C-alpha positions as CSV (number, residue, x, y, z in Angstrom):
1,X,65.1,161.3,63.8
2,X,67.1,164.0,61.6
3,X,63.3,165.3,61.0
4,X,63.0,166.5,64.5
5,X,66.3,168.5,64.1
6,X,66.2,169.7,60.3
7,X,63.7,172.3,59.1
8,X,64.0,174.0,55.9
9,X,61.2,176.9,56.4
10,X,60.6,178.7,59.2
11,X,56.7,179.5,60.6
12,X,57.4,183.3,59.3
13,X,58.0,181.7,56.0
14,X,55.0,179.2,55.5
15,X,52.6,182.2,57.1
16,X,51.5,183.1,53.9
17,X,50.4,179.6,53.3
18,X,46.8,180.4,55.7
19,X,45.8,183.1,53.2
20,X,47.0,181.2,49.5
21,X,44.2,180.3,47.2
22,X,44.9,178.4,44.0
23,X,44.4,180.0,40.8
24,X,45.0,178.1,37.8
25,X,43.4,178.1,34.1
26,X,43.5,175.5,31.8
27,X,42.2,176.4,28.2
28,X,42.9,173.0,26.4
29,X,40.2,171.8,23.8
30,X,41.4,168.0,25.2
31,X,41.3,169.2,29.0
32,X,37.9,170.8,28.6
33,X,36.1,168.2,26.7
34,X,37.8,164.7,27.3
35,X,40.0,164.6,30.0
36,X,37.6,166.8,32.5
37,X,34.7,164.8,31.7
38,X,36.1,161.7,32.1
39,X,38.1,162.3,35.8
40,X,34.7,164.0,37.0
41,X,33.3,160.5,36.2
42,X,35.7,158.5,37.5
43,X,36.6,160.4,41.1
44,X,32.5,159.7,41.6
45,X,33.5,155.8,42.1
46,X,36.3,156.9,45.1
47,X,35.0,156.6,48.5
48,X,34.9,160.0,50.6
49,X,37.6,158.7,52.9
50,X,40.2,158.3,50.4
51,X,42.6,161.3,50.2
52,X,43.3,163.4,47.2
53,X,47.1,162.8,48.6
54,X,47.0,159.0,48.6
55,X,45.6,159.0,44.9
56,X,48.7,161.4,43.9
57,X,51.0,159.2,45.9
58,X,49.6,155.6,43.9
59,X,49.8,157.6,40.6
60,X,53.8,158.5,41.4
61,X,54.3,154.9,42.2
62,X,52.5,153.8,39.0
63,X,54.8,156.1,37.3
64,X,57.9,155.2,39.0
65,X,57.2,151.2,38.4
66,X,57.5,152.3,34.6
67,X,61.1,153.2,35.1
68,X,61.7,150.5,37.2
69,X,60.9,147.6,34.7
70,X,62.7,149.5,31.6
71,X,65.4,149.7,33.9
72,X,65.4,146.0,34.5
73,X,64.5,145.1,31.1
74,X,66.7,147.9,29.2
75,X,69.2,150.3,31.9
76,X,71.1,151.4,28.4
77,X,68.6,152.2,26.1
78,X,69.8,149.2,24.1
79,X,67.0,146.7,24.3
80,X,65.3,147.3,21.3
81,X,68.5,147.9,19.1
82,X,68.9,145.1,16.5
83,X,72.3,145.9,16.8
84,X,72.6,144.8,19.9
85,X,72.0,141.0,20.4
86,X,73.5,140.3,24.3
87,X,70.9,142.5,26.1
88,X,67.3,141.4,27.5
89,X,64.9,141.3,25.4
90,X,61.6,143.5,25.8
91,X,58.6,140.8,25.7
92,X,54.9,142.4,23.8
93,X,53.6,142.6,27.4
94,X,55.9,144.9,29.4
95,X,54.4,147.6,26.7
96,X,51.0,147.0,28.0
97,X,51.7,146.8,31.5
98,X,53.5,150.7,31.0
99,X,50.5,151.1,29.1
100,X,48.3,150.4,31.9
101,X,50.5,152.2,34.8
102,X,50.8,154.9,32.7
103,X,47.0,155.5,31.7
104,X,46.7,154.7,35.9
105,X,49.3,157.5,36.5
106,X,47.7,160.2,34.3
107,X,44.5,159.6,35.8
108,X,45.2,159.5,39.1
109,X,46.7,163.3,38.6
110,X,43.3,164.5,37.0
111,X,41.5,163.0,40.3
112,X,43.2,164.2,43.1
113,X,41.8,167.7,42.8
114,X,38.7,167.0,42.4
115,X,38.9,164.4,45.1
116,X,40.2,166.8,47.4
117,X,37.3,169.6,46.7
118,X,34.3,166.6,47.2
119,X,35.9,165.9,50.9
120,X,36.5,169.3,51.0
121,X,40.3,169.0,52.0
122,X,41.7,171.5,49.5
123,X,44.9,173.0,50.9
124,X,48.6,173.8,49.7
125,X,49.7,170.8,51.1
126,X,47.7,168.8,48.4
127,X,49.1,171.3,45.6
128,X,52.3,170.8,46.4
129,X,52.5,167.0,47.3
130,X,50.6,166.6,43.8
131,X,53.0,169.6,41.7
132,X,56.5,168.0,43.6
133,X,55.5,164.9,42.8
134,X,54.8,165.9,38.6
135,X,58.0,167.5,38.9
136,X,60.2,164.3,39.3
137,X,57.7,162.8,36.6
138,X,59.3,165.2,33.9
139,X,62.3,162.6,34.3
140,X,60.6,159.7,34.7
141,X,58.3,159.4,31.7
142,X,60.9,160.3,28.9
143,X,62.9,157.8,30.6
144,X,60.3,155.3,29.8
145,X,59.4,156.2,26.0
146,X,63.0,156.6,25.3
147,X,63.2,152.4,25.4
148,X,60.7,152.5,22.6
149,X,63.0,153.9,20.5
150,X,66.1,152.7,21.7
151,X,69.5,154.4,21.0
152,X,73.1,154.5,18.8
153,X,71.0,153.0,16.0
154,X,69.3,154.6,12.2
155,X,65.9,154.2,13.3
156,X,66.6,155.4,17.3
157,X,67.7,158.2,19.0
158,X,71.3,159.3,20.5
159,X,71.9,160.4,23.9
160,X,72.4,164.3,22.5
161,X,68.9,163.8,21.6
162,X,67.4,162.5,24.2
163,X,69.0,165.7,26.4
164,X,67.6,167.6,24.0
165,X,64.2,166.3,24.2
166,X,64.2,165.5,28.3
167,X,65.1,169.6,28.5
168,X,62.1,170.8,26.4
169,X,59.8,168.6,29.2
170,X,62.1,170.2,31.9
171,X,61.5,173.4,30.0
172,X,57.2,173.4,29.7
173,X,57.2,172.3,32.9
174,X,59.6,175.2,34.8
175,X,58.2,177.6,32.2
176,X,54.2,176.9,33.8
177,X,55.5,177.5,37.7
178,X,57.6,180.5,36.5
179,X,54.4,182.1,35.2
180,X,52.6,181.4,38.5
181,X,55.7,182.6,40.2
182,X,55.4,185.9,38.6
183,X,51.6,186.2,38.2
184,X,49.6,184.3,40.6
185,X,48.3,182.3,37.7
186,X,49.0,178.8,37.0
187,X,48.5,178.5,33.0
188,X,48.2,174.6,32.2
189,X,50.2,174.4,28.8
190,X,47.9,172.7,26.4
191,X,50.9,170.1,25.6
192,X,50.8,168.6,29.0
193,X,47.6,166.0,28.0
194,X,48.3,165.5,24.5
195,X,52.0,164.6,25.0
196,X,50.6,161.7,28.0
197,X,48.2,160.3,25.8
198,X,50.9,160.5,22.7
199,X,52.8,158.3,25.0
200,X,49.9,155.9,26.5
201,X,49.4,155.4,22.5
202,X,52.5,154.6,21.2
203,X,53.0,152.1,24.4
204,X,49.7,150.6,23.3
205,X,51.0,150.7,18.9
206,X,54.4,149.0,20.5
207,X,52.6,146.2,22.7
208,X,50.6,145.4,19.2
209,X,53.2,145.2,16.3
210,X,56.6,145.7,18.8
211,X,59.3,147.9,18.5
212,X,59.9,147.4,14.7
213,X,56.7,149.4,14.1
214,X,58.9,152.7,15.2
215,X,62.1,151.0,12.4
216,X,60.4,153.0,9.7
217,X,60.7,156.2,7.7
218,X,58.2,158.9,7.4
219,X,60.2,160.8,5.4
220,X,63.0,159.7,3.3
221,X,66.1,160.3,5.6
222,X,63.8,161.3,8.6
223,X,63.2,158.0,10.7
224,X,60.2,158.1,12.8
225,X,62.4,158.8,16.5
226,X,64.0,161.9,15.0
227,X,60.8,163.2,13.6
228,X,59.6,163.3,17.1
229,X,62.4,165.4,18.5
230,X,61.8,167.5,15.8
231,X,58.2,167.7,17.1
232,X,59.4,168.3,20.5
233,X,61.6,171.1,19.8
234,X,59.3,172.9,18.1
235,X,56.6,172.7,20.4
236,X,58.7,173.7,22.9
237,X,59.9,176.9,21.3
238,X,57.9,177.9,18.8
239,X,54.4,177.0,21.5
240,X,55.5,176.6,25.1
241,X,58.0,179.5,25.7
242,X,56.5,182.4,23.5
243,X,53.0,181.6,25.4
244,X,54.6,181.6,28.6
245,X,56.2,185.1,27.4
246,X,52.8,186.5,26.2
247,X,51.0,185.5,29.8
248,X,53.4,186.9,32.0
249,X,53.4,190.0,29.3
250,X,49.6,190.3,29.7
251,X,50.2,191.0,33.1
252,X,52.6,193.9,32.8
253,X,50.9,195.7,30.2
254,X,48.5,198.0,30.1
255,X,48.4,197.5,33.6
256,X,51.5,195.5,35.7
257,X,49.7,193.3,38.1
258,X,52.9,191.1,38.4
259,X,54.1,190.1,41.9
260,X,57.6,190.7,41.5
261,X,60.2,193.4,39.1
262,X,61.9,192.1,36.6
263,X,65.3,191.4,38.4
264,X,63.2,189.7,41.2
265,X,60.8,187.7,38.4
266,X,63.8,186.1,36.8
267,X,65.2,184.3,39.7
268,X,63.6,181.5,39.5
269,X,65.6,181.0,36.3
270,X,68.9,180.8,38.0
271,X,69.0,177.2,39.3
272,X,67.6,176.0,36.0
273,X,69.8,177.6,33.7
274,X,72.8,176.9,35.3
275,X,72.0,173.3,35.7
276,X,71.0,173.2,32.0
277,X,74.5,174.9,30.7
278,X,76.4,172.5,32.9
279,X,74.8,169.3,32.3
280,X,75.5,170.3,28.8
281,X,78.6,171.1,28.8
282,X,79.2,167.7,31.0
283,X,77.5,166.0,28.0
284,X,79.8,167.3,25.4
285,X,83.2,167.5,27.2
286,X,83.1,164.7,29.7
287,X,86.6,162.8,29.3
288,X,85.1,159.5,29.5
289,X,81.7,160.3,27.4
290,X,80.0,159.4,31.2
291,X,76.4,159.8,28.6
292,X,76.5,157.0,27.2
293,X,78.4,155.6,29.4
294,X,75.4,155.2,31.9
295,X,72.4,157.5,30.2
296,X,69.7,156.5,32.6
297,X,72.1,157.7,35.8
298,X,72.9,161.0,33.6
299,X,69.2,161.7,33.3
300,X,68.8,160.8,36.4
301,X,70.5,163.2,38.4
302,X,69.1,165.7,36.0
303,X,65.8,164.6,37.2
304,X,66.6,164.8,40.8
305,X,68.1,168.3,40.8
306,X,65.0,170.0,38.2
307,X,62.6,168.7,40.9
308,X,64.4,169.8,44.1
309,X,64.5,173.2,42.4
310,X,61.4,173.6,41.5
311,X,59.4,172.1,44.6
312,X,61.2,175.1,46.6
313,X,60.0,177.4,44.0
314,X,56.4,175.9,44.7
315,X,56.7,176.7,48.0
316,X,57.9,180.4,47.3
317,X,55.3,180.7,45.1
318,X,52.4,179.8,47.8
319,X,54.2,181.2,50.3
320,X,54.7,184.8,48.4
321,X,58.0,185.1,49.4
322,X,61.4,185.1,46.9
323,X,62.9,182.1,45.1
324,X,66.4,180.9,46.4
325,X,68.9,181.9,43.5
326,X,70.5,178.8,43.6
327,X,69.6,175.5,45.0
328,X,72.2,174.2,47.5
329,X,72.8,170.8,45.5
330,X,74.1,172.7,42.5
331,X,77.4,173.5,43.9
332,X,78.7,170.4,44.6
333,X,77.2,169.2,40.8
334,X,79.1,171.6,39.5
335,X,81.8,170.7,41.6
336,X,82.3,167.3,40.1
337,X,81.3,168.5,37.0
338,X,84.6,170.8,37.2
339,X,86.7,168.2,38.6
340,X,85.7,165.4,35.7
341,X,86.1,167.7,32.9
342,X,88.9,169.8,33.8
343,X,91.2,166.9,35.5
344,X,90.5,164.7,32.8
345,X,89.8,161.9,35.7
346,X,90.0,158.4,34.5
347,X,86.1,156.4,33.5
348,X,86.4,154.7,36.9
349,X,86.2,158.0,38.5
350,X,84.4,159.7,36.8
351,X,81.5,156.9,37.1
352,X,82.1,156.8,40.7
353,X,81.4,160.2,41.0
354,X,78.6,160.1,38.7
355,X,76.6,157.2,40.9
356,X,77.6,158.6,44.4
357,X,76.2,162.2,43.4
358,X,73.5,160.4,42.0
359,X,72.6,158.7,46.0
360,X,73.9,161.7,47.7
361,X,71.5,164.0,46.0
362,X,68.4,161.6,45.2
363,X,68.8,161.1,49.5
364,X,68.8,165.0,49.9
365,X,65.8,165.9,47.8
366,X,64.0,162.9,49.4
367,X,64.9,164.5,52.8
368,X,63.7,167.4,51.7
369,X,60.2,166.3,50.1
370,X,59.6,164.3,53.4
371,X,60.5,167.1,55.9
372,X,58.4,169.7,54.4
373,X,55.7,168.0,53.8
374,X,55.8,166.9,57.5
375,X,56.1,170.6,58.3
376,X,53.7,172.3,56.0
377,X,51.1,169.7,57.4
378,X,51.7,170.1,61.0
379,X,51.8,173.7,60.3
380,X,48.3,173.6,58.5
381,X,46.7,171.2,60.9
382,X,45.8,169.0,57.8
383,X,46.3,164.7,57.6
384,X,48.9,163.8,54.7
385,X,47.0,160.6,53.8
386,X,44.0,160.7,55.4
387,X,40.8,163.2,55.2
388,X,40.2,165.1,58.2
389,X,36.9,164.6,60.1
390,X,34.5,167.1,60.5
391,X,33.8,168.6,63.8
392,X,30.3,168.1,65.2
């Protein structure tokens, strides 16, 4: 019912949808030769009725059942610490089964293009069921892989790290729609398939030999978890950003071809940096250490307020018109961000807080996914889950 009443684009706004094309270029050694190859085999085997959208929506819930069985099996990141003997206890098969869902998952998002140009239903819709739906996937999956490695022990992580590490994916990922946003261009980092099939592998290493595998040194000093956040980091900054830098640079000079000046370019930024600094800043100087107090609902929320972000930057970007400076949700996060730091409020509270923030907003962005989808296809004339007939 609220639907009927609550839009959050006007017809003005999505106008610029009837004339966007998508224009994206992936230059990946692993794209070009394995992964391309083997989705252009695979899509041949779905039937021309299926929709591009239904194979993105399976591969979310695929995805979203991997962090629904850690989270029964292991809500604190403690299952696999030997420290740790009164949690549940991760059985050999729960790795293959994430094994399996997650494979499912990463394949389903190689299909759904090229599902959607053989029934020739191509639209913005598609791009940005199947983009808002990666975006909440940049929480999901470290979620997962994190219970590999487990936490507050030598041979796993901490929850500093895993911020660290869940902000570089936030990072590549924000970093890719920002260059689109700028430059018409969506650049596919080449990280994006070699970092899913790094984690479809080590599920696959864990199911085999378990957890213990990952209790082992490659270095003297350097167990194997910190090694990868190492690995991360780097990537991150010393790959992902300076490329993103050099695209969007390619496009300014000799010759600025960029949508938008600089002031207007960086907006995008806005939302994300300020929800990095305070999340940060929550991390470090929360009275109650509300981290590792409940990690998953931490990351969570995280998660939640990345992707609301970024789908509306999506739709900016197909839609040609500006950003939003700030998404709406961040004021009251850093509302109770202020409140729990600065108030010193007691671990009760500040919990409390943490978990209804964590419905209120989770209700909003799926409000928000649902409504503009609704919109954007009543608007375009196109079927959500379905593949429109063609006229005689």
């Amino acid at each position: 019912l609220l639907n009927r009443f609550v839009m959050y684009f006007t017809d003005e706004t999505l106008r610029g949808l009837r004339t966007y094309k998508y224009n994206a270029i992936d230059t990946s050694p692993l794209s070009l030769y394995i992964m391309h190859p083997f989705w252009n085999w695979c899509v041949k085997f779905c039937p021309p009725w299926l929709a591009a959208n239904t194979l993105t929506f399976i591969g979310f819930i695929l995805v979203f059942s991997n962090v629904a069985i850690t989270s029964y099996f292991d809500w604190h990141f403690v299952a696999t610490n030997p420290n740790f003997t009164n949690t549940l206890y991760m059985p050999n098969w729960v790795w293959f089964v994430l094994l399996v869902f997650h494979f499912g998952s990463h394949t389903l998002d190689g299909m759904d293009g090229k599902q959607a140009k053989r029934t020739n239903s191509s639209s913005p819709l598609g791009e940005l069921f199947d983009h808002g739906v990666d975006s909440l996937s940049t929480v999901f999956m470290p979620m997962a892989i994190f219970s590999i490695f487990g936490r507050d022990h030598y041979f796993g992580g901490s929850v500093y790290g895993m911020h660290g590490v869940t902000w570089c994916v936030f990072l590549t990922f924000a970093l890719s729609h920002w260059e689109k946003y700028n430059t018409g261009v969506l650049y596919l980092p080449w990280g994006y398939d070699f970092a899913l099939l790094g984690i479809a592998f080590a599920y696959l290493i864990t199911g085999f030999f378990g957890v213990d595998f990952w209790h082992q040194e490659l270095l003297v000093g350097y167990p194997l978890a910190y090694l990868m956040e190492i690995i991360t980091f780097f990537t991150t900054f010393f790959l992902s950003v300076p490329v993103s830098i050099i695209n969007v640079y390619k496009c300014y000079y000799p010759e600025n071809k960029l949508k938008y000046s600089f002031l207007d370019g960086i907006v995008p930024i806005y939302s994300i940096a300020l929800l990095a600094i305070v999340s940060t800043a929550w991390l470090f100087m929360s009275p109650n250490d509300i981290a590792n107090l409940e990690p998953r609902l931490f990351m969570w929320v995280q998660g939640v307020l990345f992707s609301s972000h970024i789908c509306r930057l999506i739709v900016a970007q197909m839609t040609s018109t500006r950003c939003p400076y700030l998404n709406w949700l961040m004021y009251p996060y850093c509302l109770m961000v202020f409140v729990s730091v600065f108030f010193e409020v007691s671990q009760s509270c500040e919990l409390t807080f943490l978990q209804l923030f964590c419905s209120f907003a989770s209700l909003a962005h799926l409000h928000f996914g649902v409504t503009t989808v609704k919109q954007i296809a009543r608007f375009l004339d196109v079927p959500i889950f379905s593949v429109k007939s063609k006229s005689k």
